[in-house]
Amino acid sequence: MYTHDKQFIKAGKPFNETDKAILMIHGRGGSAADIISLQRFLKIDDMAIFAPQATNNSWYPYSFMAPEQDNQPALDSAIAIIGEVVEELKVNGVLEEQIYFLGFSQGACLTLEYTARNAKKYGGIIAFTGGLIGQQLINQRYQGNFQGTPILLTSSDPDVHVPVARVTDTAKVLEDLGGHVTLQFFKNKAHSISREELDLANKLL
């Protein structure tokens, strides 16, 4: 089993030119460079952009719905890395309410898991094809209040990796934590990010 080193790619504005930042979290088999390349389709030119890199290009080894112990210690390490990057942004003067999160697939699952365990007023959360992590959801681990943070969840109906039911259950948890959730399913969409999803993301951004 493995854990993660804190390594990431930066792009966008330097901290002395912006007070906004976005964390972009890649999927299984992807890379920080892959996910950060989405910047050319997104309205994030005015932000500092951080994309952490997973060890072995995977944040955890098995399905996000596998028994949690099967994905340890990689999963806890991945969540900790996201927390470390958030702290780095805050040290550089970015307020939590100006921090945005975006993830795809495994990265969307990790984005949702981190933010639901640390619910606060963020700039926004975008999860392309993902849901909260675990064989069953453990609601008591989700803490805080999103205070109306806009949250976008998109997925395919059906998706080969992410059951529709888990996405809808995730939306309910996030709403119960005070998130302003937009949930959008696309019939028989490929396991990738579509133009329509990017358009929805840009409305949030």
PDB file of C-alpha atoms in Angstrom:
ATOM      1  CA  MET A   1       0.000   0.000   0.000  1.00  0.00           C
ATOM      2  CA  TYR A   2       1.080   3.583  -0.521  1.00  0.00           C
ATOM      3  CA  THR A   3       0.719   7.141   0.704  1.00  0.00           C
ATOM      4  CA  HIS A   4       1.165  10.422  -1.148  1.00  0.00           C
ATOM      5  CA  ASP A   5       3.911  13.012  -1.188  1.00  0.00           C
ATOM      6  CA  LYS A   6       2.831  16.630  -1.377  1.00  0.00           C
ATOM      7  CA  GLN A   7       3.559  17.493  -4.994  1.00  0.00           C
ATOM      8  CA  PHE A   8       1.520  19.696  -7.289  1.00  0.00           C
ATOM      9  CA  ILE A   9       1.541  21.883 -10.385  1.00  0.00           C
ATOM     10  CA  LYS A  10       0.732  25.589 -10.133  1.00  0.00           C
ATOM     11  CA  ALA A  11      -0.714  27.796 -12.852  1.00  0.00           C
ATOM     12  CA  GLY A  12      -2.845  30.896 -13.199  1.00  0.00           C
ATOM     13  CA  LYS A  13      -2.237  34.091 -11.252  1.00  0.00           C
ATOM     14  CA  PRO A  14       0.440  34.469  -8.565  1.00  0.00           C
ATOM     15  CA  PHE A  15      -0.862  35.183  -5.062  1.00  0.00           C
ATOM     16  CA  ASN A  16       0.190  38.837  -5.224  1.00  0.00           C
ATOM     17  CA  GLU A  17      -2.250  39.337  -8.129  1.00  0.00           C
ATOM     18  CA  THR A  18      -5.327  37.459  -6.912  1.00  0.00           C
ATOM     19  CA  ASP A  19      -7.278  36.545  -3.798  1.00  0.00           C
ATOM     20  CA  LYS A  20      -8.981  33.525  -5.428  1.00  0.00           C
ATOM     21  CA  ALA A  21      -7.721  29.978  -5.956  1.00  0.00           C
ATOM     22  CA  ILE A  22      -8.942  26.681  -7.356  1.00  0.00           C
ATOM     23  CA  LEU A  23      -7.817  23.156  -6.487  1.00  0.00           C
ATOM     24  CA  MET A  24      -8.133  20.797  -9.480  1.00  0.00           C
ATOM     25  CA  ILE A  25      -7.975  17.103  -8.600  1.00  0.00           C
ATOM     26  CA  HIS A  26      -7.303  14.508 -11.285  1.00  0.00           C
ATOM     27  CA  GLY A  27      -8.893  11.090 -11.700  1.00  0.00           C
ATOM     28  CA  ARG A  28      -7.457   7.577 -11.590  1.00  0.00           C
ATOM     29  CA  GLY A  29      -4.789   7.138 -14.255  1.00  0.00           C
ATOM     30  CA  GLY A  30      -4.736  10.872 -14.888  1.00  0.00           C
ATOM     31  CA  SER A  31      -2.282  13.498 -13.748  1.00  0.00           C
ATOM     32  CA  ALA A  32      -2.104  17.010 -12.387  1.00  0.00           C
ATOM     33  CA  ALA A  33      -1.076  18.164 -15.888  1.00  0.00           C
ATOM     34  CA  ASP A  34      -4.196  16.532 -17.404  1.00  0.00           C
ATOM     35  CA  ILE A  35      -6.666  18.218 -15.067  1.00  0.00           C
ATOM     36  CA  ILE A  36      -4.923  21.595 -15.124  1.00  0.00           C
ATOM     37  CA  SER A  37      -5.205  21.602 -18.927  1.00  0.00           C
ATOM     38  CA  LEU A  38      -8.951  22.195 -18.445  1.00  0.00           C
ATOM     39  CA  GLN A  39      -8.089  25.792 -17.558  1.00  0.00           C
ATOM     40  CA  ARG A  40      -8.390  26.747 -21.213  1.00  0.00           C
ATOM     41  CA  PHE A  41     -12.115  25.807 -21.118  1.00  0.00           C
ATOM     42  CA  LEU A  42     -12.900  27.340 -17.718  1.00  0.00           C
ATOM     43  CA  LYS A  43     -13.390  30.889 -16.489  1.00  0.00           C
ATOM     44  CA  ILE A  44     -10.535  30.764 -13.998  1.00  0.00           C
ATOM     45  CA  ASP A  45      -8.055  33.201 -15.548  1.00  0.00           C
ATOM     46  CA  ASP A  46      -8.278  35.382 -12.435  1.00  0.00           C
ATOM     47  CA  MET A  47      -7.356  32.561 -10.007  1.00  0.00           C
ATOM     48  CA  ALA A  48      -4.282  30.833  -8.661  1.00  0.00           C
ATOM     49  CA  ILE A  49      -4.550  27.232  -9.847  1.00  0.00           C
ATOM     50  CA  PHE A  50      -3.198  24.266  -7.871  1.00  0.00           C
ATOM     51  CA  ALA A  51      -3.343  20.657  -9.083  1.00  0.00           C
ATOM     52  CA  PRO A  52      -1.979  18.023  -6.674  1.00  0.00           C
ATOM     53  CA  GLN A  53      -0.420  14.853  -8.123  1.00  0.00           C
ATOM     54  CA  ALA A  54      -1.273  11.388  -6.786  1.00  0.00           C
ATOM     55  CA  THR A  55       1.403   8.743  -6.253  1.00  0.00           C
ATOM     56  CA  ASN A  56       1.073   6.126  -9.040  1.00  0.00           C
ATOM     57  CA  ASN A  57      -1.546   8.423 -10.667  1.00  0.00           C
ATOM     58  CA  SER A  58      -4.182   7.038  -8.309  1.00  0.00           C
ATOM     59  CA  TRP A  59      -5.522   8.537  -5.086  1.00  0.00           C
ATOM     60  CA  TYR A  60      -6.555   5.127  -3.728  1.00  0.00           C
ATOM     61  CA  PRO A  61      -6.264   1.623  -5.192  1.00  0.00           C
ATOM     62  CA  TYR A  62      -9.828   0.266  -5.377  1.00  0.00           C
ATOM     63  CA  SER A  63     -13.338   1.510  -6.162  1.00  0.00           C
ATOM     64  CA  PHE A  64     -14.596   4.456  -4.127  1.00  0.00           C
ATOM     65  CA  MET A  65     -17.362   2.111  -2.943  1.00  0.00           C
ATOM     66  CA  ALA A  66     -14.997  -0.643  -1.767  1.00  0.00           C
ATOM     67  CA  PRO A  67     -14.730  -1.315   1.986  1.00  0.00           C
ATOM     68  CA  GLU A  68     -12.832   1.702   3.285  1.00  0.00           C
ATOM     69  CA  GLN A  69     -10.026  -0.303   4.882  1.00  0.00           C
ATOM     70  CA  ASP A  70      -9.159  -1.693   1.427  1.00  0.00           C
ATOM     71  CA  ASN A  71      -8.263   1.829   0.264  1.00  0.00           C
ATOM     72  CA  GLN A  72      -6.111   2.690   3.275  1.00  0.00           C
ATOM     73  CA  PRO A  73      -3.676   4.250   3.964  1.00  0.00           C
ATOM     74  CA  ALA A  74      -3.807   5.892   0.522  1.00  0.00           C
ATOM     75  CA  LEU A  75      -7.273   7.415   1.065  1.00  0.00           C
ATOM     76  CA  ASP A  76      -6.475   9.121   4.376  1.00  0.00           C
ATOM     77  CA  SER A  77      -3.190  10.317   2.908  1.00  0.00           C
ATOM     78  CA  ALA A  78      -4.987  11.783  -0.125  1.00  0.00           C
ATOM     79  CA  ILE A  79      -7.491  13.646   2.060  1.00  0.00           C
ATOM     80  CA  ALA A  80      -4.597  14.980   4.152  1.00  0.00           C
ATOM     81  CA  ILE A  81      -2.817  16.255   1.016  1.00  0.00           C
ATOM     82  CA  ILE A  82      -5.907  18.247   0.010  1.00  0.00           C
ATOM     83  CA  GLY A  83      -5.985  19.720   3.519  1.00  0.00           C
ATOM     84  CA  GLU A  84      -2.320  20.701   3.266  1.00  0.00           C
ATOM     85  CA  VAL A  85      -2.885  22.495  -0.041  1.00  0.00           C
ATOM     86  CA  VAL A  86      -5.888  24.349   1.432  1.00  0.00           C
ATOM     87  CA  GLU A  87      -3.703  25.467   4.346  1.00  0.00           C
ATOM     88  CA  GLU A  88      -1.041  26.665   1.911  1.00  0.00           C
ATOM     89  CA  LEU A  89      -3.631  28.758   0.075  1.00  0.00           C
ATOM     90  CA  LYS A  90      -4.815  30.275   3.357  1.00  0.00           C
ATOM     91  CA  VAL A  91      -1.248  31.093   4.428  1.00  0.00           C
ATOM     92  CA  ASN A  92      -0.901  32.969   1.140  1.00  0.00           C
ATOM     93  CA  GLY A  93      -3.933  35.109   1.896  1.00  0.00           C
ATOM     94  CA  VAL A  94      -6.737  33.232   0.136  1.00  0.00           C
ATOM     95  CA  LEU A  95      -9.877  33.100   2.285  1.00  0.00           C
ATOM     96  CA  GLU A  96     -11.843  29.837   2.385  1.00  0.00           C
ATOM     97  CA  GLU A  97     -14.803  31.557   0.736  1.00  0.00           C
ATOM     98  CA  GLN A  98     -12.522  32.313  -2.245  1.00  0.00           C
ATOM     99  CA  ILE A  99     -11.286  28.716  -2.596  1.00  0.00           C
ATOM    100  CA  TYR A 100     -12.880  26.616  -5.343  1.00  0.00           C
ATOM    101  CA  PHE A 101     -12.584  22.850  -5.825  1.00  0.00           C
ATOM    102  CA  LEU A 102     -12.910  20.857  -9.044  1.00  0.00           C
ATOM    103  CA  GLY A 103     -12.440  17.125  -9.511  1.00  0.00           C
ATOM    104  CA  PHE A 104     -13.146  14.432 -12.081  1.00  0.00           C
ATOM    105  CA  SER A 105     -14.021  10.791 -11.316  1.00  0.00           C
ATOM    106  CA  GLN A 106     -11.709   9.604  -8.524  1.00  0.00           C
ATOM    107  CA  GLY A 107     -10.719  13.243  -8.066  1.00  0.00           C
ATOM    108  CA  ALA A 108     -14.407  14.218  -7.816  1.00  0.00           C
ATOM    109  CA  CYS A 109     -14.906  11.600  -5.098  1.00  0.00           C
ATOM    110  CA  LEU A 110     -11.907  12.935  -3.189  1.00  0.00           C
ATOM    111  CA  THR A 111     -13.089  16.539  -3.630  1.00  0.00           C
ATOM    112  CA  LEU A 112     -16.506  15.669  -2.223  1.00  0.00           C
ATOM    113  CA  GLU A 113     -15.102  13.617   0.658  1.00  0.00           C
ATOM    114  CA  TYR A 114     -12.686  16.357   1.747  1.00  0.00           C
ATOM    115  CA  THR A 115     -15.221  19.182   1.520  1.00  0.00           C
ATOM    116  CA  ALA A 116     -18.045  17.230   3.207  1.00  0.00           C
ATOM    117  CA  ARG A 117     -15.750  16.396   6.133  1.00  0.00           C
ATOM    118  CA  ASN A 118     -14.740  20.082   6.288  1.00  0.00           C
ATOM    119  CA  ALA A 119     -17.920  21.884   5.254  1.00  0.00           C
ATOM    120  CA  LYS A 120     -17.436  25.658   5.240  1.00  0.00           C
ATOM    121  CA  LYS A 121     -18.370  28.584   3.042  1.00  0.00           C
ATOM    122  CA  TYR A 122     -16.208  27.935  -0.036  1.00  0.00           C
ATOM    123  CA  GLY A 123     -16.212  29.691  -3.390  1.00  0.00           C
ATOM    124  CA  GLY A 124     -17.683  26.640  -5.079  1.00  0.00           C
ATOM    125  CA  ILE A 125     -17.335  22.883  -5.575  1.00  0.00           C
ATOM    126  CA  ILE A 126     -17.486  21.097  -8.937  1.00  0.00           C
ATOM    127  CA  ALA A 127     -17.587  17.295  -9.037  1.00  0.00           C
ATOM    128  CA  PHE A 128     -17.652  15.705 -12.485  1.00  0.00           C
ATOM    129  CA  THR A 129     -18.775  12.049 -12.086  1.00  0.00           C
ATOM    130  CA  GLY A 130     -18.187  11.237  -8.424  1.00  0.00           C
ATOM    131  CA  GLY A 131     -19.777  10.654  -5.041  1.00  0.00           C
ATOM    132  CA  LEU A 132     -18.915  10.405  -1.374  1.00  0.00           C
ATOM    133  CA  ILE A 133     -16.532   7.566  -0.549  1.00  0.00           C
ATOM    134  CA  GLY A 134     -17.217   4.288   1.250  1.00  0.00           C
ATOM    135  CA  GLN A 135     -19.148   1.047   1.037  1.00  0.00           C
ATOM    136  CA  GLN A 136     -21.840   2.839   3.037  1.00  0.00           C
ATOM    137  CA  LEU A 137     -21.987   6.529   3.837  1.00  0.00           C
ATOM    138  CA  ILE A 138     -21.055   7.368   7.443  1.00  0.00           C
ATOM    139  CA  ASN A 139     -23.053  10.555   7.938  1.00  0.00           C
ATOM    140  CA  GLN A 140     -21.544  11.477  11.302  1.00  0.00           C
ATOM    141  CA  ARG A 141     -18.131  12.070   9.716  1.00  0.00           C
ATOM    142  CA  TYR A 142     -19.525  14.921   7.619  1.00  0.00           C
ATOM    143  CA  GLN A 143     -19.151  18.084   9.678  1.00  0.00           C
ATOM    144  CA  GLY A 144     -19.699  21.821   9.376  1.00  0.00           C
ATOM    145  CA  ASN A 145     -21.926  24.051   7.269  1.00  0.00           C
ATOM    146  CA  PHE A 146     -21.451  25.024   3.635  1.00  0.00           C
ATOM    147  CA  GLN A 147     -23.489  28.209   4.225  1.00  0.00           C
ATOM    148  CA  GLY A 148     -24.916  28.133   0.724  1.00  0.00           C
ATOM    149  CA  THR A 149     -21.704  27.209  -1.126  1.00  0.00           C
ATOM    150  CA  PRO A 150     -22.669  26.452  -4.757  1.00  0.00           C
ATOM    151  CA  ILE A 151     -21.987  22.782  -5.538  1.00  0.00           C
ATOM    152  CA  LEU A 152     -22.250  21.192  -8.990  1.00  0.00           C
ATOM    153  CA  LEU A 153     -22.614  17.403  -9.310  1.00  0.00           C
ATOM    154  CA  THR A 154     -22.744  15.901 -12.796  1.00  0.00           C
ATOM    155  CA  SER A 155     -22.657  12.285 -13.929  1.00  0.00           C
ATOM    156  CA  SER A 156     -23.908   9.825 -16.515  1.00  0.00           C
ATOM    157  CA  ASP A 157     -27.049   7.728 -16.147  1.00  0.00           C
ATOM    158  CA  PRO A 158     -25.748   5.080 -16.039  1.00  0.00           C
ATOM    159  CA  ASP A 159     -21.992   5.375 -15.408  1.00  0.00           C
ATOM    160  CA  VAL A 160     -19.663   2.375 -15.446  1.00  0.00           C
ATOM    161  CA  HIS A 161     -17.924   3.384 -12.174  1.00  0.00           C
ATOM    162  CA  VAL A 162     -20.310   5.694 -10.294  1.00  0.00           C
ATOM    163  CA  PRO A 163     -23.854   4.503  -9.470  1.00  0.00           C
ATOM    164  CA  VAL A 164     -26.613   7.065  -9.911  1.00  0.00           C
ATOM    165  CA  ALA A 165     -27.941   6.232  -6.431  1.00  0.00           C
ATOM    166  CA  ARG A 166     -24.630   7.192  -4.803  1.00  0.00           C
ATOM    167  CA  VAL A 167     -24.610  10.552  -6.603  1.00  0.00           C
ATOM    168  CA  THR A 168     -28.159  11.338  -5.480  1.00  0.00           C
ATOM    169  CA  ASP A 169     -27.358  10.224  -1.906  1.00  0.00           C
ATOM    170  CA  THR A 170     -24.286  12.480  -2.005  1.00  0.00           C
ATOM    171  CA  ALA A 171     -26.385  15.437  -3.148  1.00  0.00           C
ATOM    172  CA  LYS A 172     -28.696  14.958  -0.163  1.00  0.00           C
ATOM    173  CA  VAL A 173     -25.784  14.856   2.318  1.00  0.00           C
ATOM    174  CA  LEU A 174     -24.350  18.057   0.827  1.00  0.00           C
ATOM    175  CA  GLU A 175     -27.736  19.794   0.963  1.00  0.00           C
ATOM    176  CA  ASP A 176     -28.159  18.732   4.598  1.00  0.00           C
ATOM    177  CA  LEU A 177     -24.782  20.397   5.257  1.00  0.00           C
ATOM    178  CA  GLY A 178     -26.077  23.655   3.804  1.00  0.00           C
ATOM    179  CA  GLY A 179     -24.792  23.339   0.245  1.00  0.00           C
ATOM    180  CA  HIS A 180     -26.653  24.869  -2.697  1.00  0.00           C
ATOM    181  CA  VAL A 181     -26.539  21.780  -4.928  1.00  0.00           C
ATOM    182  CA  THR A 182     -27.111  21.567  -8.682  1.00  0.00           C
ATOM    183  CA  LEU A 183     -27.416  17.917  -9.771  1.00  0.00           C
ATOM    184  CA  GLN A 184     -27.355  17.052 -13.470  1.00  0.00           C
ATOM    185  CA  PHE A 185     -27.384  13.596 -15.081  1.00  0.00           C
ATOM    186  CA  PHE A 186     -26.677  12.949 -18.767  1.00  0.00           C
ATOM    187  CA  LYS A 187     -28.061   9.811 -20.433  1.00  0.00           C
ATOM    188  CA  ASN A 188     -25.365   7.324 -21.465  1.00  0.00           C
ATOM    189  CA  LYS A 189     -22.530   9.848 -21.328  1.00  0.00           C
ATOM    190  CA  ALA A 190     -18.961   8.594 -21.733  1.00  0.00           C
ATOM    191  CA  HIS A 191     -16.818   8.514 -18.560  1.00  0.00           C
ATOM    192  CA  SER A 192     -15.235  11.844 -19.427  1.00  0.00           C
ATOM    193  CA  ILE A 193     -15.974  15.567 -19.114  1.00  0.00           C
ATOM    194  CA  SER A 194     -18.374  16.908 -21.737  1.00  0.00           C
ATOM    195  CA  ARG A 195     -18.770  20.401 -23.165  1.00  0.00           C
ATOM    196  CA  GLU A 196     -22.159  20.663 -21.404  1.00  0.00           C
ATOM    197  CA  GLU A 197     -20.520  19.939 -18.055  1.00  0.00           C
ATOM    198  CA  LEU A 198     -17.878  22.593 -18.639  1.00  0.00           C
ATOM    199  CA  ASP A 199     -20.642  25.086 -19.486  1.00  0.00           C
ATOM    200  CA  LEU A 200     -22.387  24.268 -16.184  1.00  0.00           C
ATOM    201  CA  ALA A 201     -19.092  24.648 -14.341  1.00  0.00           C
ATOM    202  CA  ASN A 202     -18.543  28.067 -15.906  1.00  0.00           C
ATOM    203  CA  LYS A 203     -21.963  29.204 -14.657  1.00  0.00           C
ATOM    204  CA  LEU A 204     -20.841  28.331 -11.122  1.00  0.00           C
ATOM    205  CA  LEU A 205     -17.411  29.941 -11.577  1.00  0.00           C
TER     206      LEU A 205
END
